[in-house]
XYZ file of C-alpha atoms in Angstrom:
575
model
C -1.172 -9.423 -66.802
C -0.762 -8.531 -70.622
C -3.550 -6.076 -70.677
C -2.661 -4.675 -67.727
C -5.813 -4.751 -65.008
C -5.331 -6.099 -61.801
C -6.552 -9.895 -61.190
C -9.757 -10.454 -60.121
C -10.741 -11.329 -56.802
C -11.286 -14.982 -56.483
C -14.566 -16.405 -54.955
C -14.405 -18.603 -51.741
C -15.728 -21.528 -52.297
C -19.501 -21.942 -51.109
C -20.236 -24.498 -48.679
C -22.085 -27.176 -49.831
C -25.426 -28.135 -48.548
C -26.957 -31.091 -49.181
C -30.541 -31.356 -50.346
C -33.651 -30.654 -47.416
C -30.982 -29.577 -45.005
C -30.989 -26.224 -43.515
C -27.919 -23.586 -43.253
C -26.329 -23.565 -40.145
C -28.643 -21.242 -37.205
C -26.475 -17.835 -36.004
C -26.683 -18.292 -33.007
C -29.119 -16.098 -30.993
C -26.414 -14.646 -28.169
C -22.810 -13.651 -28.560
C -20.238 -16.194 -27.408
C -19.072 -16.037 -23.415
C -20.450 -15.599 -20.330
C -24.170 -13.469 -20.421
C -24.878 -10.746 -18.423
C -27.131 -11.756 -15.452
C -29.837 -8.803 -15.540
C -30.475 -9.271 -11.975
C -26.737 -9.237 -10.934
C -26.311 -5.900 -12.882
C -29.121 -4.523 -11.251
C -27.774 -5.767 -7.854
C -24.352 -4.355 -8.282
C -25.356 -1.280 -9.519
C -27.638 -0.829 -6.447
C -24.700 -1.774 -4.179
C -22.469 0.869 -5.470
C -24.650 3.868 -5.618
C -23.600 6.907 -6.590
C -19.444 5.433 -5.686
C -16.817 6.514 -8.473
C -16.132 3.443 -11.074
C -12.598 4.805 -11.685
C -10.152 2.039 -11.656
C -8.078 1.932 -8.753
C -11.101 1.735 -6.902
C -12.056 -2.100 -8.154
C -10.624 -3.823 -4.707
C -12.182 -1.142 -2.965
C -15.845 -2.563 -5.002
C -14.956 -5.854 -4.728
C -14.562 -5.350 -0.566
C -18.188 -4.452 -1.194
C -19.656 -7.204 -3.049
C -18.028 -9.703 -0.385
C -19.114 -7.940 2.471
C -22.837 -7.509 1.318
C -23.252 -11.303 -0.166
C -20.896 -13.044 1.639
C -18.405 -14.071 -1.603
C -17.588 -13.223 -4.923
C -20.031 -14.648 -7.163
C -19.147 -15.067 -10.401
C -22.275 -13.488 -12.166
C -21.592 -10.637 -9.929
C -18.271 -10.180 -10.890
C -19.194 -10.284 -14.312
C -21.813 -7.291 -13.680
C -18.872 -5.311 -12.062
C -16.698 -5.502 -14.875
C -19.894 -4.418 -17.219
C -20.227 -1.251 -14.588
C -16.480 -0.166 -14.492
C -16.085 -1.397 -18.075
C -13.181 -3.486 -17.602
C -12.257 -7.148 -18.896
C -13.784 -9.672 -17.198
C -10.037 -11.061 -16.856
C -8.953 -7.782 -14.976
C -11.673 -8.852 -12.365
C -10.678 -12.283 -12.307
C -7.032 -11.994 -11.873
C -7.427 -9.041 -9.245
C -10.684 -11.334 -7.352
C -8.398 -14.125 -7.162
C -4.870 -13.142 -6.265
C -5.999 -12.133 -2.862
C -6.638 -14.486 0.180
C -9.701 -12.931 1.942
C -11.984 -13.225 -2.008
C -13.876 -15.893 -2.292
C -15.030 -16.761 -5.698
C -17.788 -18.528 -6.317
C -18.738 -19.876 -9.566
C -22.060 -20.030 -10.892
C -23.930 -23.169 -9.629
C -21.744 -24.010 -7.017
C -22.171 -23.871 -2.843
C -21.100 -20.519 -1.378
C -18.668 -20.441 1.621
C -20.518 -21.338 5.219
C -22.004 -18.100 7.197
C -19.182 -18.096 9.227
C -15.396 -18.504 8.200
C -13.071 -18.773 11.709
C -8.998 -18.182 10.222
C -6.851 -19.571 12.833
C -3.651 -18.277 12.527
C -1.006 -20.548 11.419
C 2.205 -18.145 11.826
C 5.154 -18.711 13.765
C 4.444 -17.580 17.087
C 0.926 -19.292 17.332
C 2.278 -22.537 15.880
C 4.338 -22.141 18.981
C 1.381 -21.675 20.901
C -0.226 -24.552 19.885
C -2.307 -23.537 16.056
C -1.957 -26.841 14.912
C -3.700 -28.476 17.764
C -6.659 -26.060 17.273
C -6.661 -26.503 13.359
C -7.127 -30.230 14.198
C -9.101 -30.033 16.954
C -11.720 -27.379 16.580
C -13.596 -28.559 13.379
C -15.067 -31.322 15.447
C -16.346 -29.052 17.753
C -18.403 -26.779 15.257
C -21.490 -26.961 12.774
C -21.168 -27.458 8.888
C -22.402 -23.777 8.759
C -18.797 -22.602 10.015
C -15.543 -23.361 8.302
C -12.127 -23.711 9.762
C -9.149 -22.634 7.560
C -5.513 -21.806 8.498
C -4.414 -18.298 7.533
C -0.806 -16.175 7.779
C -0.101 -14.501 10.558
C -2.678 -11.834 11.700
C -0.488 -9.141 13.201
C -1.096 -10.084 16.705
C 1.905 -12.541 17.791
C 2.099 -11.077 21.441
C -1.560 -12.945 21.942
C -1.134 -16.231 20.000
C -2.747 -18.465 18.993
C -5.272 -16.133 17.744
C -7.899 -16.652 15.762
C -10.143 -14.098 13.626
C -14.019 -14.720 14.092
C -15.495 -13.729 10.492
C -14.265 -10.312 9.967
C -15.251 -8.712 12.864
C -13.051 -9.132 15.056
C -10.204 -11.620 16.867
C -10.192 -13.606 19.595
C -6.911 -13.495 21.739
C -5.157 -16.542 23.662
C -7.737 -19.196 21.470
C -8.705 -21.792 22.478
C -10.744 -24.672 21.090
C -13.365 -23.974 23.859
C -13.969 -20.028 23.291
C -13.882 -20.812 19.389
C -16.368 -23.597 19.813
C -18.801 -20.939 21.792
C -17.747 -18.454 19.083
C -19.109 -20.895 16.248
C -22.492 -21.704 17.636
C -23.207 -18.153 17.670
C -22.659 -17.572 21.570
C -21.033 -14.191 23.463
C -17.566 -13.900 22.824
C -14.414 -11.446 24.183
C -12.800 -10.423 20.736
C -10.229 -8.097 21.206
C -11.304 -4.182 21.338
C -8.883 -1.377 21.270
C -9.430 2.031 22.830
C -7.729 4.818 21.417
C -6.873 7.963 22.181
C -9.592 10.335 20.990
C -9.143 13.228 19.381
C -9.971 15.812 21.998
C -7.565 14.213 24.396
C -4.682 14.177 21.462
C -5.352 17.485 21.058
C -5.142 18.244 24.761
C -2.144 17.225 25.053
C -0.418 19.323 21.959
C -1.719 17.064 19.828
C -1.829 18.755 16.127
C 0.104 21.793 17.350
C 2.987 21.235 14.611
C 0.558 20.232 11.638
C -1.104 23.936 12.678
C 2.042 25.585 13.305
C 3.470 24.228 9.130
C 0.139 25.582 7.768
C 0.074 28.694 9.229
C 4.045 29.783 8.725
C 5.523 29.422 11.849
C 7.400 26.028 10.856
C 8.545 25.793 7.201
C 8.988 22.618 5.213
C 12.290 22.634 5.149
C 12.862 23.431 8.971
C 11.057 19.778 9.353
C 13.303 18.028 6.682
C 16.438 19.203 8.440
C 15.180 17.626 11.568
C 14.208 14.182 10.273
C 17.830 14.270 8.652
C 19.257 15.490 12.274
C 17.493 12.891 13.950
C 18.359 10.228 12.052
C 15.536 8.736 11.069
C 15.041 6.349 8.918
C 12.123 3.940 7.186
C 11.113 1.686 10.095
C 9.103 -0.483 7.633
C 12.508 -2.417 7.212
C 14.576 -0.526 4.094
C 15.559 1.812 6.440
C 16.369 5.033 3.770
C 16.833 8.223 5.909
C 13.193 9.849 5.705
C 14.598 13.304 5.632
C 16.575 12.697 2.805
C 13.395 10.791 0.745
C 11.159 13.517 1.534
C 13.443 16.612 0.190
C 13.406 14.008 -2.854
C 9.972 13.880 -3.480
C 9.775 17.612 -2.914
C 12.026 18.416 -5.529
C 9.656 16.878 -8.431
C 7.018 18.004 -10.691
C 3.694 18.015 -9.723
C 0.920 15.599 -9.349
C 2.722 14.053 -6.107
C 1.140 11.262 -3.563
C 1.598 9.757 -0.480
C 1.306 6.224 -0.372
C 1.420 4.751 3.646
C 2.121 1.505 3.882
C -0.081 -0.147 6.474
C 0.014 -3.615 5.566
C 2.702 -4.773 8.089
C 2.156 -8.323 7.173
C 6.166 -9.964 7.757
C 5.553 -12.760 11.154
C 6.269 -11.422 13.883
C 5.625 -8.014 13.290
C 2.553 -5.911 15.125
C 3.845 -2.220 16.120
C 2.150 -0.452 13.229
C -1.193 -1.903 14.398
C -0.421 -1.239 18.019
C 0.464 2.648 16.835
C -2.928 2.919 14.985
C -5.169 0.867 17.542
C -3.691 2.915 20.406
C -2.904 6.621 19.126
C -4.510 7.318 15.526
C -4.230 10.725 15.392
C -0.373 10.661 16.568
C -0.026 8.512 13.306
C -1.960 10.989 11.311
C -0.821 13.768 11.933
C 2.488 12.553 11.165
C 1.227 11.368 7.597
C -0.392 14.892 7.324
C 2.793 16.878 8.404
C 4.570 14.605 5.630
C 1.881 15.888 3.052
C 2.056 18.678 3.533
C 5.646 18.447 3.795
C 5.968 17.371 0.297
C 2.586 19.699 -1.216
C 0.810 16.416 -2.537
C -1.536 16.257 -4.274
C -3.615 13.266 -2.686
C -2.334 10.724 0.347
C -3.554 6.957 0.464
C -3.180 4.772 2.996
C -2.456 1.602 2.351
C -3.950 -0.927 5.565
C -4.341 -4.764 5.690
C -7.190 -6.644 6.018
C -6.267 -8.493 9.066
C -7.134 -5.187 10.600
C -10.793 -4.775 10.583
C -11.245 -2.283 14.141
C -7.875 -0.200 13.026
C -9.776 0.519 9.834
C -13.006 1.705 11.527
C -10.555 3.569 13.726
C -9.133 5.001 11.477
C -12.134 6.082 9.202
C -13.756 7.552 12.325
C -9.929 9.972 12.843
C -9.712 10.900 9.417
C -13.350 12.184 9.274
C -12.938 14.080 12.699
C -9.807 15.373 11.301
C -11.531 16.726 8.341
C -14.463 17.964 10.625
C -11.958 20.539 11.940
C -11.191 21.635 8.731
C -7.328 20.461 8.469
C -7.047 18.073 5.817
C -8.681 20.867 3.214
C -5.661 22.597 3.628
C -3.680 19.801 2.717
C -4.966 17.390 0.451
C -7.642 14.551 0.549
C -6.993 11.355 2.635
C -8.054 7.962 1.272
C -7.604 5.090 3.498
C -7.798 1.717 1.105
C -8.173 -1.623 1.901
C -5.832 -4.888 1.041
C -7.337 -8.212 0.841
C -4.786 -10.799 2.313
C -1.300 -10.642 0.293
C 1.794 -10.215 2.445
C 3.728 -9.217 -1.089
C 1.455 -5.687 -1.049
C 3.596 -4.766 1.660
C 6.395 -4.630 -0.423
C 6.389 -0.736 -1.682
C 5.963 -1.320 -5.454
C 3.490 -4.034 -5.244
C 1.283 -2.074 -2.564
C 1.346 1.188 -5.425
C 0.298 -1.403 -7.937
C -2.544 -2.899 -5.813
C -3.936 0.961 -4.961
C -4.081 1.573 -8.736
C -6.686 -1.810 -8.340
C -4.128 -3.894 -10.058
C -2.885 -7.290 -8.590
C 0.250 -6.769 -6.111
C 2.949 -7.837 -8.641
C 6.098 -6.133 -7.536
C 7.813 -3.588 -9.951
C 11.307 -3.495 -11.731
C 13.451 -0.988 -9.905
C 14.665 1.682 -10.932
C 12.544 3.940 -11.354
C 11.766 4.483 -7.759
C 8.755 5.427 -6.484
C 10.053 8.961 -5.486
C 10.372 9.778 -8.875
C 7.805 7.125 -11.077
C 5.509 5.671 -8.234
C 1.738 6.236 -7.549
C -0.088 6.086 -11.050
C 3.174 7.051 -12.674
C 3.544 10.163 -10.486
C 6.567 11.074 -7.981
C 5.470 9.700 -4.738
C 6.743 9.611 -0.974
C 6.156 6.054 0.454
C 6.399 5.583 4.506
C 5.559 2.880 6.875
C 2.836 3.746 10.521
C 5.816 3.694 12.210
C 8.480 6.483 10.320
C 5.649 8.721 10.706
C 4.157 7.979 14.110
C 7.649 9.442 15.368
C 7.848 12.719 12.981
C 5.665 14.584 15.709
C 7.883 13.933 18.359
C 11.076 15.097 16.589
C 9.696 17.782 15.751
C 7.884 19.215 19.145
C 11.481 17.690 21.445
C 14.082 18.595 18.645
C 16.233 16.270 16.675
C 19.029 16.154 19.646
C 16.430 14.420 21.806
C 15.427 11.368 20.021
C 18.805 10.943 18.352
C 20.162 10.814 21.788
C 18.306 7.776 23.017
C 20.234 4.895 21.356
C 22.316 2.581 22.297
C 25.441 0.752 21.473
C 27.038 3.736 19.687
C 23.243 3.335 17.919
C 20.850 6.705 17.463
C 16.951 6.746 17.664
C 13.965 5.057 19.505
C 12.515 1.875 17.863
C 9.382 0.092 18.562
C 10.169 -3.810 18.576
C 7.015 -6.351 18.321
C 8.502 -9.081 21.260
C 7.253 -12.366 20.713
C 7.500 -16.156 21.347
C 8.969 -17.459 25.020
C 8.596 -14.613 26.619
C 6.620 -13.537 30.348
C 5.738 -10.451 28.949
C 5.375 -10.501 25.100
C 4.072 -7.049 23.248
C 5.341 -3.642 21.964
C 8.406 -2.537 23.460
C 9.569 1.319 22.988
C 13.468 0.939 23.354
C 16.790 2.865 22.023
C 18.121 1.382 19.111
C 21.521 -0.476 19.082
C 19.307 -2.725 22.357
C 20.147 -6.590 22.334
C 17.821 -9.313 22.279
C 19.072 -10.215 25.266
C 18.318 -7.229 27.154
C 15.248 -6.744 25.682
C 14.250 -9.970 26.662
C 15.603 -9.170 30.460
C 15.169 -5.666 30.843
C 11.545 -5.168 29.005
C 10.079 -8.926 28.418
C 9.972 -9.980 32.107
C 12.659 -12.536 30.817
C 11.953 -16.154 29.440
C 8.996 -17.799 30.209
C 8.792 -20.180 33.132
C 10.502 -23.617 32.176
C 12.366 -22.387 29.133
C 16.128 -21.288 28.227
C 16.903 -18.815 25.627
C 17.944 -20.911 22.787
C 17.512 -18.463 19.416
C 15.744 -15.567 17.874
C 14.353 -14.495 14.816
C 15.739 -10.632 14.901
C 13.693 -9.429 11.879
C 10.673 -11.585 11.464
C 9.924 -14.216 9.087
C 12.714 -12.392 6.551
C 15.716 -11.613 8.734
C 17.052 -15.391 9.488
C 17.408 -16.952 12.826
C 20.210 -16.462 15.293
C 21.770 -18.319 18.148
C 21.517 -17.250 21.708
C 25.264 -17.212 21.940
C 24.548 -14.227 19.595
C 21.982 -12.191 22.127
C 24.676 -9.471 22.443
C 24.518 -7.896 18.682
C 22.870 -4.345 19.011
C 19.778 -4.689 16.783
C 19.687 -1.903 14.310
C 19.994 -1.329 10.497
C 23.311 -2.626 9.311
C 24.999 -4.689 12.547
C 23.442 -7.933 11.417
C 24.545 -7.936 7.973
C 27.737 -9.878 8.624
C 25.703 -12.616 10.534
C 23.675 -13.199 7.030
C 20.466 -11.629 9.090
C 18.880 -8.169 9.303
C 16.560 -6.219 11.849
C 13.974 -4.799 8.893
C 11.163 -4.059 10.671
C 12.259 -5.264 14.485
C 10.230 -8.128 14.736
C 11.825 -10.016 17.509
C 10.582 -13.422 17.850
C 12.483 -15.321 20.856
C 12.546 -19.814 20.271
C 13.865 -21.691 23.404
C 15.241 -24.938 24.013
C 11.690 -26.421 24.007
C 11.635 -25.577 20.268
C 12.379 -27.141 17.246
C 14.859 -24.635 15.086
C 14.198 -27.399 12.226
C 10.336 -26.821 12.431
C 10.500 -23.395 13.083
C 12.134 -23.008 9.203
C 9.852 -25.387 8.080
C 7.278 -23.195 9.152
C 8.740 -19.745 7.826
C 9.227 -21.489 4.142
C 5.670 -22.795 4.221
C 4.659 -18.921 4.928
C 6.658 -17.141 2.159
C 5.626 -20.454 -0.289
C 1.733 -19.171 0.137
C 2.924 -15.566 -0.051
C 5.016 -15.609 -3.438
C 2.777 -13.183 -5.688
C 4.350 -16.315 -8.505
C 5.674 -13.603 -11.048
C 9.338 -14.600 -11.311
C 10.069 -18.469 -11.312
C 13.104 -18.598 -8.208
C 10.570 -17.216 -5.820
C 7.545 -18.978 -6.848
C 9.080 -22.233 -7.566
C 11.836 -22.049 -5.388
C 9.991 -21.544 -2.522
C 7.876 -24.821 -3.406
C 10.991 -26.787 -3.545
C 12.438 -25.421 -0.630
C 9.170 -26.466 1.066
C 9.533 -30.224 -0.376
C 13.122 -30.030 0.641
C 12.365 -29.397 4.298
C 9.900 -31.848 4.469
C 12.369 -34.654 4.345
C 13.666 -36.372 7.548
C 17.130 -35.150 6.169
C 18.222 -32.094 4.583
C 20.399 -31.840 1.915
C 22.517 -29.060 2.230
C 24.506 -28.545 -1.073
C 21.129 -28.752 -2.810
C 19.639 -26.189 -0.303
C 22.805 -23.557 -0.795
C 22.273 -24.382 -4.776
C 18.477 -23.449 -4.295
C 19.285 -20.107 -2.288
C 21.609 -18.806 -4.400
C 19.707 -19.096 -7.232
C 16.328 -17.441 -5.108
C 18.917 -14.496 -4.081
C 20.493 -13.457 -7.642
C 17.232 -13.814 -9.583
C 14.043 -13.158 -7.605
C 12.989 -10.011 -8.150
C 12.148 -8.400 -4.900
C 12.868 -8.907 -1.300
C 10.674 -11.923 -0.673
C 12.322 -14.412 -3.010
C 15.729 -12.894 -1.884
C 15.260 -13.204 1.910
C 13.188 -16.131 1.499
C 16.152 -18.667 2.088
C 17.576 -16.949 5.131
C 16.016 -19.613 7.865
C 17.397 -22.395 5.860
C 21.228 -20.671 5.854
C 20.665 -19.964 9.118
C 20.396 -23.514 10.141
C 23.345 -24.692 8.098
C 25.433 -21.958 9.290
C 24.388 -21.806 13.065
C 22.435 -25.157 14.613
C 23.866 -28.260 13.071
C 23.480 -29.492 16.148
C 19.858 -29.496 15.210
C 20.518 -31.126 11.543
C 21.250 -34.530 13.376
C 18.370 -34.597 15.687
């Protein structure tokens, strides 16, 4: 400008308003959903005096579904106000899990009674789909009938779980019907060992013996690494070796247990906990301690409603006799129905209350895990042996393989067997002899025809190939792997064609959908099976792609039933 000032600001232009109308009203609430007075209230009732930190939002939301029966939306609203995070936090947290039902305002809540018959591989075999079809013709409007993953309990199938109390072995439409109306039924009760007979019998002796001197950490370490043990959970890293890593970093450190043993197929770490708590918790103290954390959470699935009142009741004796104070605290948290949490990073990410989206790797979680803080991630089942190595020496359990193989193993046995269940046996065993020397054999009327020798993930093998000793690394050439020894055993009465079917459908529901192979490969894969015939160059074009790209193990194992197929039945492909 010549005289130098700055220009002057120019005035918007006013809105015009014609003559005897009014100005637009402000409105008299903000925009969005309102707080429901009443739903704050009720939520803030419900929590109490409970800690609204935010890893503890699944933990709240558990509550709310418990006490009203679902997830209203109001409700949810109220407990977003109280921990004061975005109602989209909530949301996305509330409805990435299975066992949340959210309930908008307005509409119906869920019947009073929810029966989940499970729809995995080895009840399918025994018969699921008849009861799906079946049984809602048999019950009330007031109970609803949905199919849900598998449940953990394979060596009972079909099984179904009554509410969330508890499940009812061997189902059938008959018992369920009973169940429905509200009648006496025979769910399935464990009985543990208490803790005054663990103790009895030595029980705790070598958590007592690392606190007061006579063992040292490192004196442990060196036996894990002697007795070659390594992550039963299915990666299979030697435990000594992970643990002297975790050691090594700065402090805070965590324990992070991973409890949520949700591949098909797989039930040991539930038969540990049901059966022997306090052998399983000791072992996760010992490892604490171990490793001087800070804090150790344990991680356990849903589908497990008596292990987690087990468990509760173990910790709090535990801390009764004073032990845990010398160690650290012990949280026990509860998932909500998403296989991917049992995948390590995604299981850290839904402690922290976040949804279970699996992490970029590296870092690992021994150095960048728990809340951004070196942590030492097991399975039940790595730990439920440390106490043993330790009391018989690292000679003795090293010693009981087989096959040129080293270790014990539990195997969950499942499928066409006489006696199907939890089988302690060396590692390096066959399918084949753990079918005839610890499964009674095949079931009357049927012929071994093929095995699944890792669960859903591991791929499917021929009997012809019964003879492979089942332990980390001697499937790899055969395109399968053992990962967490769930042996699932198909006869000649079974369709190997349905049977993939089946484990695509699973890992389809399971993708957590954050990279596109998994969660749209797995749809397409799905679609693809579904046809009378298969087309195999578009299949190995589609598992490729699912393999390179997928970010964690479910997307990358996802297509090894299909390759399986292809590579080992086309005799099947024609039928």
């Amino acid at each position: 400008m010549a005289d130098g000032n700055p220009p002057s600001p120019q005035r918007p232009l006013e809105r015009q308003v014609s003559p005897g109308s009014g100005r637009r009203k402000a409105p008299t609430t903000p925009k969005g959903r309102q707080l429901d007075p009443e739903a704050v209230d009720a939520v803030r009732a419900l929590l109490g005096d409970r800690s609204r930190q935010r890893d503890l939002l699944i933990e709240h939301l558990h509550l709310l579904q418990d006490h009203f029966g679902c997830l209203h939306a109001r409700h949810l609203h109220a407990l977003g106000e109280e921990m004061r995070l975005p109602m989209a936090v909530v949301y996305e947290v509330a409805s990435f899990h299975a066992h949340f039902d959210i309930v908008e305002d307005g509409e119906a809540p869920p019947p009073e009674l929810t029966i989940r018959v499970c729809d995995g591989i080895a009840c399918e075999m025994a018969g699921a789909q008849e009861l799906l079809a079946k049984l809602p013709q048999s019950l009330s409007d007031k109970v609803r009938v949905v199919a849900a993953p598998c449940m953990g309990r394979c060596d009972t199938a079909p099984v179904a779980e009554i509410g969330h109390q508890g499940h009812l072995h061997h189902a059938t439409v008959a018992k369920l019907a009973i169940a429905g109306s509200g009648g006496p039924v025979d769910v399935h009760q464990p009985t543990p060992v208490d803790y005054d007979t663990y103790v009895a019998h030595g029980g705790y002796t070598v958590l007592r013996e690392l606190l007061d001197g006579t063992r040292t950490a490192d004196s442990i370490l060196g036996a894990l690494s002697d007795a070659n043990l390594r992550g039963l959970g299915g990666a299979g890293f030697p435990a000594g070796k992970k643990w002297g890593i975790v050691s090594q970093q700065p402090h805070p450190r965590y324990v992070a247990i991973n409890a949520d043993e949700g591949e098909p197929g797989t039930f040991k770490d539930r038969w540990c906990m049901e059966r022997d708590p306090h052998r399983f918790l000791e072992g996760a103290l010992i490892a604490s301690a171990s490793v001087s954390a800070d804090a150790c959470y344990i991680y356990l699935r849903d589908e497990y409603p008596q292990v987690n009142r087990l468990l509760r009741q173990a910790i709090d004796r535990v801390a009764q006799e004073g032990l845990i104070d010398q160690i650290c605290p012990v949280y026990l948290r509860r998932g909500a129905g998403a296989y991917i949490c049992g995948e390590e990073s995604a299981m850290l990410e839904s402690i922290e209350g976040k949804r279970g989206l699996p992490r970029h790797k590296p870092p690992f979680a021994a150095e960048v895990g728990l809340f951004g803080q070196p942590t030492l991630t097991n399975n039940v089942e790595t730990l439920y042996w440390v106490r043993d190595i330790i009391e018989h020496g690292p000679q003795w359990f090293a010693g009981k393989g087989r096959n040129g193989r080293k270790g014990l193993r539990l195997f969950s046995v499942s499928g066409r067997v006489n006696k199907p269940g939890v089988v302690h046996a060396p590692a390096g065993i066959t399918a084949r002899q753990l079918i005839d020397e610890y499964c009674g054999g095949m079931a009357e009327g049927h012929a071994f025809k093929a095995y699944l020798p890792g669960g859903a993930s591991g791929g499917i093998l021929p009997a012809r190939l019964g003879d492979i000793p089942l332990d980390f690394g001697t499937l790899d050439e055969y395109g399968c792997f053992i990962g967490s020894a769930a042996i699932v055993v198909l006869s000649d009465q079974d369709d190997i064609k349905a049977a993939a079917r089946n484990l695509l459908r699973f890992f389809k529901h399971e993708s957590c959908g954050q990279c596109t192979p998994c969660r749209n490969g797995t749809e397409k894969a799905v679609k693809l099976l579904e046809r009378d015939s298969w087309d195999q160059d578009l299949l190995a074009d589609l598992s490729q792609v699912m393999r390179d790209a997928s970010i964690c193990g479910l997307g990358q194992a996802a297509p090894n039933p299909i390759d399986c197929v292809f590579k080992y039945f086309p005799e099947d492909l024609a039928s």
